[in-house]
Short mmCIF file of C-alpha atoms in Angstrom, two decimals:
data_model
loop_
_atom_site.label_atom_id
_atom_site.label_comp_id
_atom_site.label_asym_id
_atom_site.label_seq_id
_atom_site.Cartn_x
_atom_site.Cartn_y
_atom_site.Cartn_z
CA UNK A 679 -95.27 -162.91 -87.99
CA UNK A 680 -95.46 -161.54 -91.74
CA UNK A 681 -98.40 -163.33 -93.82
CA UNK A 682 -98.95 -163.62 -96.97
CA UNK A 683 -101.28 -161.04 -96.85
CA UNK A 684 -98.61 -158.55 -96.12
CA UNK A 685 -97.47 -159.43 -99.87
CA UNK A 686 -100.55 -159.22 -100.97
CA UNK A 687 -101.03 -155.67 -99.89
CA UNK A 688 -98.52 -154.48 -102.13
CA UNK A 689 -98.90 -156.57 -105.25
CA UNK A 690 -102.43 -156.97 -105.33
CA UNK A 691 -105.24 -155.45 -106.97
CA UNK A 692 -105.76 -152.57 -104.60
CA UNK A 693 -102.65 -151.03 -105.83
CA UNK A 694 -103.38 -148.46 -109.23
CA UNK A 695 -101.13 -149.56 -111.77
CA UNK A 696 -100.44 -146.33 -112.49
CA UNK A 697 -98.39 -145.71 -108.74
CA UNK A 698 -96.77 -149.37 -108.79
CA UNK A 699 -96.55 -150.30 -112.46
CA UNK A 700 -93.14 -150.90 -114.40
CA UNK A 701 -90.19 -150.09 -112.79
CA UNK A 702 -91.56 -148.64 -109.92
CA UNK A 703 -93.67 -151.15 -109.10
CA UNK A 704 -90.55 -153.73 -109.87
CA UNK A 705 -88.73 -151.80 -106.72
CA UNK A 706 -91.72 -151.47 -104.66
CA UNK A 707 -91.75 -155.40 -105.01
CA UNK A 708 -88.05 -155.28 -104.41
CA UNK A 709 -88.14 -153.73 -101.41
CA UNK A 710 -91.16 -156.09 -99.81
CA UNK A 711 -89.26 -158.47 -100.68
CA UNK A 712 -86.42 -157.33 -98.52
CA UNK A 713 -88.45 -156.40 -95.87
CA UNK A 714 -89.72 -160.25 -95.53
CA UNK A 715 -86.22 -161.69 -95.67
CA UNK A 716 -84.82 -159.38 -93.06
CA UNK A 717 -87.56 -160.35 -90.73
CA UNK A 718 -87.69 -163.99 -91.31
CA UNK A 719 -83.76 -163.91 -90.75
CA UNK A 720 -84.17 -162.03 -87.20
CA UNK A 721 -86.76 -164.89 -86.40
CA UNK A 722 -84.49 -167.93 -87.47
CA UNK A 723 -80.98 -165.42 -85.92
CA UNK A 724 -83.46 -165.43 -82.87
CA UNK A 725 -84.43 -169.40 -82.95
CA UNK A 726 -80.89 -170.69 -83.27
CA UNK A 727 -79.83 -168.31 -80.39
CA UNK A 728 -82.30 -169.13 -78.13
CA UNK A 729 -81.82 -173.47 -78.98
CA UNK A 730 -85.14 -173.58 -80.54
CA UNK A 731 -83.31 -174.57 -83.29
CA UNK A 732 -80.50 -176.83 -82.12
CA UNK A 733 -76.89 -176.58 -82.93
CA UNK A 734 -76.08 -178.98 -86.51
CA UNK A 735 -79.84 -178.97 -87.16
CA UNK A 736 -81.03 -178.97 -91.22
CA UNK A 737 -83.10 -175.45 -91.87
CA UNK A 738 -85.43 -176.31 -94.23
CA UNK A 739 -86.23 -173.36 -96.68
CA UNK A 740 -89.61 -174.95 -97.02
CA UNK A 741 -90.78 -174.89 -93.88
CA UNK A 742 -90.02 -171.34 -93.28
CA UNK A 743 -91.84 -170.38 -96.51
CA UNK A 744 -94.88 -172.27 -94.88
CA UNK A 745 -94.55 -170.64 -91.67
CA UNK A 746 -94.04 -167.24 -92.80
CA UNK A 747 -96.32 -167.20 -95.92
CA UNK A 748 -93.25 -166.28 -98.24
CA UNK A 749 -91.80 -167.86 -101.44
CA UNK A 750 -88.77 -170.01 -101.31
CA UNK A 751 -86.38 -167.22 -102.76
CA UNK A 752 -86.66 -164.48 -99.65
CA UNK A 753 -86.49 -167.61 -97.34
CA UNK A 754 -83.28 -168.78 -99.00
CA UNK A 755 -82.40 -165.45 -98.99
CA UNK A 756 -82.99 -164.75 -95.36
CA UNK A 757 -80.69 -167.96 -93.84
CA UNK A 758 -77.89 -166.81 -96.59
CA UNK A 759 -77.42 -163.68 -94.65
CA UNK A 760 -76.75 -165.40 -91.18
CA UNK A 761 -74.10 -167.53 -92.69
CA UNK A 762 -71.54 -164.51 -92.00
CA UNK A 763 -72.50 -164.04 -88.73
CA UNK A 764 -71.35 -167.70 -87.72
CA UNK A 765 -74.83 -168.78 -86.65
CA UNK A 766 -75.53 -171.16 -89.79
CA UNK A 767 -73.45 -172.99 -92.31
CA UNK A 768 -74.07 -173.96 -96.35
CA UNK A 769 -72.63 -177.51 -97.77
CA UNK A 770 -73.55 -178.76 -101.38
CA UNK A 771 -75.65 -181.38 -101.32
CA UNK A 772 -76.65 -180.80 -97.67
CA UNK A 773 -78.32 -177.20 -97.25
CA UNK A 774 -78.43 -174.95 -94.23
CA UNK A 775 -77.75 -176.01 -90.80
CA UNK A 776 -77.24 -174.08 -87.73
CA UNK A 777 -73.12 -174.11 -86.62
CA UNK A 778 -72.48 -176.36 -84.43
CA UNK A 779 -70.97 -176.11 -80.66
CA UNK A 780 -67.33 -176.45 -79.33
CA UNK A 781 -64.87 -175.57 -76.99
CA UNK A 782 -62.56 -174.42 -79.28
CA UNK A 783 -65.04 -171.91 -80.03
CA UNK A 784 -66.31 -171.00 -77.01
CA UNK A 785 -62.79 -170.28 -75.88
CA UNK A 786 -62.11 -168.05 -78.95
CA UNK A 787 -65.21 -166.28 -77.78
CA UNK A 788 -64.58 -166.12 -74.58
CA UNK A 789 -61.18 -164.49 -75.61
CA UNK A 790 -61.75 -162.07 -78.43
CA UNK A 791 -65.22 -161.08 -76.02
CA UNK A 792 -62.27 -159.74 -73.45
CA UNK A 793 -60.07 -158.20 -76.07
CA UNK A 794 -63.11 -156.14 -77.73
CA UNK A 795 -65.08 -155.62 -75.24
CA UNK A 796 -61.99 -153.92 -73.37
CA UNK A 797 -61.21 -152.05 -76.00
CA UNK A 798 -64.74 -150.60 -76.64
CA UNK A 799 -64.93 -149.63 -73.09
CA UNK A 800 -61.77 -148.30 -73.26
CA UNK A 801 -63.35 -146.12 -75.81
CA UNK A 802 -66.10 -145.06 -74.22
CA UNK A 803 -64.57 -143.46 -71.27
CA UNK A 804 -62.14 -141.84 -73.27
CA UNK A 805 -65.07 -139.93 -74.57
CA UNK A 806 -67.36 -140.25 -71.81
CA UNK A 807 -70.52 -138.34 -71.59
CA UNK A 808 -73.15 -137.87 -69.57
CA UNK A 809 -75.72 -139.50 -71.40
CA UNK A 810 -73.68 -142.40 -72.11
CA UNK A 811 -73.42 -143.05 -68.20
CA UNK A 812 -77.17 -142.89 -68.09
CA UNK A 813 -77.44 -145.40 -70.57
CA UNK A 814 -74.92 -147.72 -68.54
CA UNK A 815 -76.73 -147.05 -65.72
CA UNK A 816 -80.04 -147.46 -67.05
CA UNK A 817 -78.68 -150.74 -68.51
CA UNK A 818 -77.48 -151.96 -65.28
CA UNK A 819 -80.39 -151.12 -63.36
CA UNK A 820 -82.91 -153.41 -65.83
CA UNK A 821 -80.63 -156.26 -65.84
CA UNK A 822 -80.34 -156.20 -62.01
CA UNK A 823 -84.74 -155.60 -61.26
CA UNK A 824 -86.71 -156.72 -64.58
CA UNK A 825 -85.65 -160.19 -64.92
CA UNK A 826 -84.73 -162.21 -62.14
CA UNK A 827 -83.72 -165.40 -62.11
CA UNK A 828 -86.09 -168.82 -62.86
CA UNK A 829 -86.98 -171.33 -60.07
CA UNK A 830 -84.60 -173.84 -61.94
CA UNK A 831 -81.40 -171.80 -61.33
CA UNK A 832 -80.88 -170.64 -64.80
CA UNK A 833 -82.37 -166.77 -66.35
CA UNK A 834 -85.00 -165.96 -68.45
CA UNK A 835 -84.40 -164.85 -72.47
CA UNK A 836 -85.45 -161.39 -71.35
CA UNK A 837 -82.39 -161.58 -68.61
CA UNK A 838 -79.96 -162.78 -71.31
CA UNK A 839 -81.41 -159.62 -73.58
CA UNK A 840 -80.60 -157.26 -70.22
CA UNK A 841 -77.57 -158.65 -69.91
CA UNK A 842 -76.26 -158.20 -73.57
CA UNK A 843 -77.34 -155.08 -72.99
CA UNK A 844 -75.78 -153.58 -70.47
CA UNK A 845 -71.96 -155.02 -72.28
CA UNK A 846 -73.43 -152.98 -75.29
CA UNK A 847 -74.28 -150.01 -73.37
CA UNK A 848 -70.26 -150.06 -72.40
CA UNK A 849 -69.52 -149.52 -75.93
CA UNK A 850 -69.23 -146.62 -78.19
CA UNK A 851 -72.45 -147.41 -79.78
CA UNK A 852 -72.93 -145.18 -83.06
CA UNK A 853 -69.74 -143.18 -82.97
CA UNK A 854 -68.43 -147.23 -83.77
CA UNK A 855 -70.75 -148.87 -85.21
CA UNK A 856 -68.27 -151.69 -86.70
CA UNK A 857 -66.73 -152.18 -83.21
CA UNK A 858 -70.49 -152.68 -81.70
CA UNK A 859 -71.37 -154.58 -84.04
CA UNK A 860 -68.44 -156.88 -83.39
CA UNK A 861 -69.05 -156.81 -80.03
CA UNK A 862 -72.85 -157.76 -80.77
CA UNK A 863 -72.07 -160.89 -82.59
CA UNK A 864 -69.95 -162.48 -80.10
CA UNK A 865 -72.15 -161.20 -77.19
CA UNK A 866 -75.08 -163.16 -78.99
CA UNK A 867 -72.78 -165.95 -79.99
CA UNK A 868 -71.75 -166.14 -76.18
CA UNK A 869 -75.12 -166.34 -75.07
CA UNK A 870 -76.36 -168.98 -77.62
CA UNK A 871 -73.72 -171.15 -75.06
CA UNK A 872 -75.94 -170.48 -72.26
CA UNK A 873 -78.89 -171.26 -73.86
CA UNK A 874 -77.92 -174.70 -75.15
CA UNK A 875 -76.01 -176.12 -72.44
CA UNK A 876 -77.50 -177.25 -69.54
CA UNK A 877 -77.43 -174.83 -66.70
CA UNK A 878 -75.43 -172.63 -68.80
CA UNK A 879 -77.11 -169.62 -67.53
CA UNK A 880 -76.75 -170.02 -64.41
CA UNK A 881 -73.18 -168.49 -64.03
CA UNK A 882 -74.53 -165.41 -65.53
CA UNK A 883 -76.36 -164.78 -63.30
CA UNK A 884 -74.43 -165.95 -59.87
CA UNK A 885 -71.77 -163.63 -61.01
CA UNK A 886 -74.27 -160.95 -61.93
CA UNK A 887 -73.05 -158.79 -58.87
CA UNK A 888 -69.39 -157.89 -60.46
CA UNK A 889 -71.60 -155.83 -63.34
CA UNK A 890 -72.09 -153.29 -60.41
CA UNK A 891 -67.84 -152.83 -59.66
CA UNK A 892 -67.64 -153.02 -63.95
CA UNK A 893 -70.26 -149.55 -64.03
CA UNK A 894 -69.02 -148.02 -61.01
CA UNK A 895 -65.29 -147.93 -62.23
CA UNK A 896 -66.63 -147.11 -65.59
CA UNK A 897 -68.63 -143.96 -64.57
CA UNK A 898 -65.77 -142.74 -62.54
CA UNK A 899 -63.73 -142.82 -65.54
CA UNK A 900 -61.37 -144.90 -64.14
CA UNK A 901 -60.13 -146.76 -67.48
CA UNK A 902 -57.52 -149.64 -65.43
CA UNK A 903 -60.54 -150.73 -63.21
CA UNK A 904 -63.28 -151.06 -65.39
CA UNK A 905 -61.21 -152.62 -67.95
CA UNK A 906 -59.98 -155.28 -65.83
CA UNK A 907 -63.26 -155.71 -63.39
CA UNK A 908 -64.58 -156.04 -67.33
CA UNK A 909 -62.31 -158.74 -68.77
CA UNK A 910 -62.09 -160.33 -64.94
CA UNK A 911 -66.21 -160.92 -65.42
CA UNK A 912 -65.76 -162.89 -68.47
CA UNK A 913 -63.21 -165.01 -68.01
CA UNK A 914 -64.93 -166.30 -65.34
CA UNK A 915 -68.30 -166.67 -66.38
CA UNK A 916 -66.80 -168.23 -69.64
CA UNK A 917 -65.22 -170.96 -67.44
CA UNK A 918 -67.96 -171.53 -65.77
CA UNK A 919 -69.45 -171.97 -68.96
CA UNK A 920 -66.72 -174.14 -70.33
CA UNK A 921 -67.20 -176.52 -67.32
CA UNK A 922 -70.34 -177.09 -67.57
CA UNK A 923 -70.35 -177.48 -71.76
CA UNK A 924 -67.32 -180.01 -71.25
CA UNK A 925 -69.71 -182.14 -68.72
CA UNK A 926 -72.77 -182.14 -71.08
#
């Protein structure tokens, strides 16, 4: 958590006017400044993934500049930037609120998730190399042995992490960064599903065992497979999901 002491480190009297004053002390500030919105927007990105802040819920700006010891305009600032990502909403008159849930969606998800996610794989083992199949690998093998599943049935946050994972490892990370990052956002905007409906993680899990046929196809460079052992593994977890959303 950033406090306002963090702020304080910078602008305070510690600091010689004569390495922070004028303009360089202006973008010192500036940056700060940016630093604390970027952070408080992982933390409320993280919340509203994780349904610690529920889908339709109000953000209040003032609340998070309690929390975090910030002014209002980096809080502001800091829910702004996860309007594009689909996670939160702005209305006149009404504010910030977290997008709400529907099957619509999750469909388009579960859809454009195959499409992508194909083609990034696709990708990938067109220029395979060997330290990209270590990284699959080494994906695979933490989501399978570092966080099994709760007594409940469902996964823990740090499976859900492991499991977006290993469908980023698949990618072809920073030679396309636009085309992970696209994958990214509708990985995390698949998982908020799971998080908020009940028992939604449970099918991740249960069909956890067809992400060993997606990496063995994958490291044998066999492009037909893995695509379609890939897109096979979302369409059904995503029904599973959709089931269990249309019940709750």
């Amino acid at each position: 958590m950033i406090r306002a002491g963090s702020w304080v480190a910078v602008s305070g009297r510690n600091n010689h006017p004569s390495v922070l004053g004028g303009k360089g002390g202006e973008m010192v500030l500036a940056i700060r400044k940016q630093t604390l919105s970027s952070h408080v927007s992982n933390e409320v990105r993280l919340a509203i993934l994780s349904g610690e802040i529920a889908p339709g819920e109000k953000i209040n700006l003032d609340n998070l500049r309690k929390k975090y010891g910030i002014s209002i305009s980096p809080a502001r600032e800091a829910v702004a930037r996860l309007v594009g990502t689909g996670l939160v909403e702005f209305a006149d008159q009404r504010g910030y609120r977290s997008t709400t849930l529907s099957t619509a969606e999750l469909e388009d998800i579960v859809a454009l998730r195959i499409t992508i996610e194909t083609m990034a794989l696709r990708e990938s083992i067109a220029h395979a190399t060997l330290d990209w199949e270590s990284k699959v690998m080494g994906a695979l093998h933490r989501l399978k042995r570092n966080a099994p599943p709760l007594a409940g049935g469902g996964v823990s946050k740090e499976w859900i992490a492991a499991y977006a994972d290993f469908h980023l490892a698949l990618g072809p990370g920073a030679g396309n960064p636009l085309l992970r990052a696209c994958c990214l956002n509708l990985i995390e905007r698949f998982s908020r599903y799971c998080n908020t409906t009940a028992g939604g993680a449970a099918p991740l899990h249960a069909l956890g065992g067809e992400h060993d046929e997606i990496a063995k196809y994958a490291i044998a460079r066999d492009g037909e497979k893995a695509c379609g052992a890939l897109a096979k593994h979302i369409q059904s977890v995503g029904a599973c999901l959709l089931a269990l959303f249309e019940v709750n």
